[in-house]
């Protein structure tokens, strides 16, 4: 049996970390968790019944009931859910509950791929490989813009860029588990890369990290 492999991937919105995480999970045959969906699920549950997003006790109660096996990417992908999730994500007590569920997921015998904002720094500080995937705010806004247009949406590039900058600011400035690269993370800047190039860059990092471990 091959040794377990745990891969932590962090980065801002539309950096390409999610697609990369899915590709790596498929390549290595590992379970994958997009931890953003856990914050989104709490936000969605509150939005759905019209409850406030700034009541920590309520959010904690909802977070405790989140079932990782029942996360529905389709339902949770709405733009306003992402925006609400980043408000929920500043609450330390909510984070502790979700982080515990995420660690449990990662403890599978084979290992796992987790992507989010605080995986290398908080959730899995001992991960075998840590990647920090980023790209300029303009490139990320352009990607989101093109995705929305392709899906038949009517969106404005400047609005999307402003959204991305606001979310970056909220995620990087919060006191609890801010978005930042772990000290031992490998940086992959995808501003000038397509997904294939990012995948190859990540494989190179992972292969050399594993080689170094076995040596
Ligand atoms: O893909 P996108 O950046 O739009 O959002 P996401 O990864 O689904 O995350 C939504 C929000 O959840 C982020 O803006 C973060 O505030 C929060 N989040 C977090 O705080 N920690 C994580 N490990 C994952 C997401």
Short mmCIF file of C-alpha atoms and ligand atoms in Angstrom, two decimals:
data_model
loop_
_atom_site.label_atom_id
_atom_site.label_comp_id
_atom_site.label_asym_id
_atom_site.label_seq_id
_atom_site.Cartn_x
_atom_site.Cartn_y
_atom_site.Cartn_z
CA UNK A 1 0.00 0.00 0.00
CA UNK A 2 1.27 3.48 -0.78
CA UNK A 3 1.92 5.92 2.07
CA UNK A 4 -0.95 8.29 2.88
CA UNK A 5 -0.76 11.71 1.28
CA UNK A 6 -2.34 14.86 2.69
CA UNK A 7 -2.40 17.92 0.46
CA UNK A 8 -3.41 21.35 1.80
CA UNK A 9 -4.37 24.00 -0.78
CA UNK A 10 -5.12 27.60 0.11
CA UNK A 11 -5.72 30.76 -1.84
CA UNK A 12 -8.15 33.59 -2.58
CA UNK A 13 -11.39 33.48 -4.61
CA UNK A 14 -11.04 32.39 -8.25
CA UNK A 15 -7.34 31.59 -7.90
CA UNK A 16 -7.97 28.18 -9.43
CA UNK A 17 -7.41 26.28 -6.18
CA UNK A 18 -10.71 24.37 -6.37
CA UNK A 19 -10.15 23.05 -9.88
CA UNK A 20 -6.58 22.19 -8.99
CA UNK A 21 -7.69 20.38 -5.83
CA UNK A 22 -10.19 18.27 -7.81
CA UNK A 23 -7.57 17.39 -10.44
CA UNK A 24 -5.03 16.38 -7.81
CA UNK A 25 -7.58 14.32 -5.87
CA UNK A 26 -8.53 12.43 -9.05
CA UNK A 27 -4.89 11.93 -10.01
CA UNK A 28 -3.87 10.48 -6.63
CA UNK A 29 -7.21 8.74 -5.95
CA UNK A 30 -7.77 10.74 -2.76
CA UNK A 31 -10.96 12.04 -1.14
CA UNK A 32 -11.41 15.80 -1.64
CA UNK A 33 -13.11 18.42 0.51
CA UNK A 34 -13.75 21.99 -0.61
CA UNK A 35 -13.90 23.54 2.87
CA UNK A 36 -15.48 26.71 1.47
CA UNK A 37 -18.64 24.64 1.06
CA UNK A 38 -18.81 24.11 4.83
CA UNK A 39 -18.89 27.89 5.46
CA UNK A 40 -21.29 28.30 2.55
CA UNK A 41 -23.61 25.63 4.00
CA UNK A 42 -23.91 27.53 7.29
CA UNK A 43 -24.57 30.80 5.42
CA UNK A 44 -27.12 29.18 3.10
CA UNK A 45 -29.03 27.61 6.00
CA UNK A 46 -29.33 31.02 7.68
CA UNK A 47 -30.24 32.87 4.47
CA UNK A 48 -32.86 30.29 3.57
CA UNK A 49 -34.95 30.97 6.64
CA UNK A 50 -34.17 34.67 6.79
CA UNK A 51 -32.07 34.53 9.96
CA UNK A 52 -29.42 37.21 10.64
CA UNK A 53 -25.80 36.56 9.62
CA UNK A 54 -24.31 38.28 12.64
CA UNK A 55 -25.68 36.11 15.46
CA UNK A 56 -22.83 33.84 16.52
CA UNK A 57 -24.90 31.58 18.79
CA UNK A 58 -27.30 30.83 15.96
CA UNK A 59 -24.49 30.23 13.47
CA UNK A 60 -22.80 27.85 15.92
CA UNK A 61 -25.98 25.84 16.23
CA UNK A 62 -26.32 25.58 12.46
CA UNK A 63 -22.62 24.71 12.04
CA UNK A 64 -22.93 21.82 14.51
CA UNK A 65 -25.60 20.25 12.33
CA UNK A 66 -23.67 20.45 9.04
CA UNK A 67 -23.18 17.04 7.42
CA UNK A 68 -20.13 16.97 5.14
CA UNK A 69 -21.64 14.12 3.13
CA UNK A 70 -24.66 16.24 2.22
CA UNK A 71 -22.93 19.38 0.83
CA UNK A 72 -24.53 20.32 -2.50
CA UNK A 73 -22.13 22.38 -4.62
CA UNK A 74 -24.92 23.39 -7.01
CA UNK A 75 -27.12 24.89 -4.31
CA UNK A 76 -24.20 26.47 -2.46
CA UNK A 77 -22.51 28.08 -5.47
CA UNK A 78 -24.71 31.22 -5.57
CA UNK A 79 -22.78 34.47 -5.38
CA UNK A 80 -24.70 35.81 -2.38
CA UNK A 81 -23.99 32.59 -0.47
CA UNK A 82 -20.23 33.15 -0.93
CA UNK A 83 -20.53 36.72 0.23
CA UNK A 84 -22.55 35.63 3.31
CA UNK A 85 -20.06 32.79 3.98
CA UNK A 86 -17.19 35.24 4.34
CA UNK A 87 -19.21 37.07 7.03
CA UNK A 88 -19.87 33.82 8.90
CA UNK A 89 -16.19 32.89 8.53
CA UNK A 90 -15.03 35.66 10.91
CA UNK A 91 -16.71 33.88 13.85
CA UNK A 92 -14.17 31.90 15.87
CA UNK A 93 -16.68 29.53 17.47
CA UNK A 94 -18.11 28.60 14.05
CA UNK A 95 -14.64 28.03 12.66
CA UNK A 96 -13.72 25.67 15.52
CA UNK A 97 -16.73 23.45 14.81
CA UNK A 98 -16.16 23.35 11.06
CA UNK A 99 -12.39 22.84 11.42
CA UNK A 100 -13.03 19.80 13.61
CA UNK A 101 -15.27 18.27 10.94
CA UNK A 102 -12.66 19.08 8.26
CA UNK A 103 -9.88 17.39 10.28
CA UNK A 104 -12.03 14.32 10.72
CA UNK A 105 -12.50 14.16 6.94
CA UNK A 106 -8.73 14.47 6.41
CA UNK A 107 -7.95 11.64 8.81
CA UNK A 108 -8.88 8.98 6.23
CA UNK A 109 -6.28 6.21 5.93
CA UNK A 110 -5.39 7.15 2.35
CA UNK A 111 -4.96 10.85 3.10
CA UNK A 112 -6.97 13.65 1.47
CA UNK A 113 -6.92 16.89 -0.49
CA UNK A 114 -8.48 19.88 1.29
CA UNK A 115 -8.78 23.35 -0.17
CA UNK A 116 -9.72 26.60 1.54
CA UNK A 117 -8.18 29.62 3.22
CA UNK A 118 -6.57 28.21 6.39
CA UNK A 119 -5.78 24.59 5.58
CA UNK A 120 -1.99 24.82 5.69
CA UNK A 121 -1.96 27.25 8.61
CA UNK A 122 -4.72 25.93 10.92
CA UNK A 123 -6.64 22.87 9.76
CA UNK A 124 -3.71 20.65 8.71
CA UNK A 125 -0.45 22.28 9.83
CA UNK A 126 1.25 18.89 9.43
CA UNK A 127 0.07 18.28 5.83
CA UNK A 128 2.59 16.47 3.61
CA UNK A 129 2.38 19.17 0.95
CA UNK A 130 1.06 22.73 1.17
CA UNK A 131 0.23 24.79 -1.89
CA UNK A 132 -0.77 28.46 -1.93
CA UNK A 133 -2.49 29.21 -5.21
CA UNK A 134 -2.91 32.81 -6.19
CA UNK A 135 -3.35 35.18 -9.16
CA UNK A 136 -3.79 38.93 -9.55
CA UNK A 137 -7.20 40.31 -8.58
CA UNK A 138 -7.71 41.45 -12.20
CA UNK A 139 -7.06 37.97 -13.61
CA UNK A 140 -9.35 36.39 -11.01
CA UNK A 141 -12.13 38.89 -11.75
CA UNK A 142 -11.75 38.21 -15.48
CA UNK A 143 -12.17 34.44 -14.82
CA UNK A 144 -15.31 34.93 -12.75
CA UNK A 145 -16.64 37.34 -15.38
CA UNK A 146 -16.10 34.85 -18.20
CA UNK A 147 -17.65 32.00 -16.18
CA UNK A 148 -20.77 34.08 -15.52
CA UNK A 149 -21.10 35.20 -19.15
CA UNK A 150 -20.68 31.61 -20.35
CA UNK A 151 -23.46 30.58 -17.95
CA UNK A 152 -25.75 33.17 -19.59
CA UNK A 153 -25.45 35.74 -16.78
CA UNK A 154 -25.47 39.52 -17.17
CA UNK A 155 -22.58 40.82 -15.11
CA UNK A 156 -20.28 43.79 -14.94
CA UNK A 157 -16.50 43.25 -14.77
CA UNK A 158 -15.92 46.22 -12.45
CA UNK A 159 -18.55 44.95 -9.99
CA UNK A 160 -16.91 41.52 -9.93
CA UNK A 161 -13.46 43.04 -9.38
CA UNK A 162 -14.80 45.15 -6.49
CA UNK A 163 -16.42 42.03 -4.97
CA UNK A 164 -13.20 40.06 -5.20
CA UNK A 165 -11.20 42.87 -3.60
CA UNK A 166 -13.74 43.24 -0.79
CA UNK A 167 -13.71 39.49 -0.09
CA UNK A 168 -9.87 39.35 -0.16
CA UNK A 169 -9.78 42.19 2.33
CA UNK A 170 -12.28 40.49 4.65
CA UNK A 171 -10.50 37.11 4.44
CA UNK A 172 -6.99 38.52 4.91
CA UNK A 173 -7.80 41.04 7.63
CA UNK A 174 -9.84 38.87 10.00
CA UNK A 175 -8.29 38.10 13.37
CA UNK A 176 -9.11 34.38 13.40
CA UNK A 177 -7.33 32.26 10.76
CA UNK A 178 -6.71 34.99 8.16
CA UNK A 179 -5.91 33.98 4.60
CA UNK A 180 -2.12 33.81 4.25
CA UNK A 181 0.42 31.31 2.98
CA UNK A 182 1.85 28.92 5.59
CA UNK A 183 5.59 29.39 6.04
CA UNK A 184 6.29 26.09 4.33
CA UNK A 185 3.73 26.51 1.53
CA UNK A 186 4.77 26.39 -2.13
CA UNK A 187 3.45 29.38 -4.05
CA UNK A 188 1.79 28.82 -7.43
CA UNK A 189 0.85 32.05 -9.20
CA UNK A 190 -1.67 31.13 -11.89
CA UNK A 191 -1.97 34.65 -13.39
CA UNK A 192 -0.24 33.43 -16.54
CA UNK A 193 -1.15 29.73 -16.28
CA UNK A 194 -4.06 27.67 -17.50
CA UNK A 195 -5.30 24.79 -15.36
CA UNK A 196 -3.07 22.26 -17.13
CA UNK A 197 0.05 24.32 -16.40
CA UNK A 198 -1.02 24.81 -12.76
CA UNK A 199 -1.64 21.06 -12.44
CA UNK A 200 1.84 20.26 -13.80
CA UNK A 201 3.45 22.81 -11.47
CA UNK A 202 1.63 21.28 -8.49
CA UNK A 203 2.64 17.73 -9.47
CA UNK A 204 6.26 18.80 -9.63
CA UNK A 205 6.07 20.25 -6.11
CA UNK A 206 4.30 17.16 -4.75
CA UNK A 207 6.68 14.69 -6.40
CA UNK A 208 9.73 16.48 -5.06
CA UNK A 209 8.22 16.78 -1.56
CA UNK A 210 7.47 13.05 -1.53
CA UNK A 211 10.90 12.22 -2.93
CA UNK A 212 12.55 14.31 -0.21
CA UNK A 213 10.54 12.48 2.46
CA UNK A 214 11.49 9.04 1.19
CA UNK A 215 15.17 9.95 0.73
O1 LIG B 1 -14.56 29.92 -4.18
P1 LIG B 1 -14.82 31.17 -3.44
O2 LIG B 1 -13.60 31.89 -3.07
O3 LIG B 1 -15.86 32.04 -4.03
O4 LIG B 1 -15.44 30.82 -2.04
P2 LIG B 1 -15.22 29.60 -1.09
O5 LIG B 1 -13.88 28.99 -1.19
O6 LIG B 1 -16.41 28.73 -1.28
O7 LIG B 1 -15.29 30.30 0.38
C1 LIG B 1 -16.31 31.18 0.73
C2 LIG B 1 -15.86 31.95 1.96
O8 LIG B 1 -15.71 31.04 3.07
C3 LIG B 1 -14.51 32.64 1.84
O9 LIG B 1 -14.58 33.96 1.36
C4 LIG B 1 -13.96 32.60 3.26
O10 LIG B 1 -14.37 33.74 3.97
C5 LIG B 1 -14.61 31.41 3.89
N1 LIG B 1 -13.69 30.28 4.05
C6 LIG B 1 -12.84 30.29 5.17
O11 LIG B 1 -12.86 31.24 5.94
N2 LIG B 1 -12.01 29.24 5.42
C7 LIG B 1 -11.96 28.20 4.57
N3 LIG B 1 -11.14 27.18 4.87
C8 LIG B 1 -12.78 28.18 3.42
C9 LIG B 1 -13.63 29.25 3.17
#
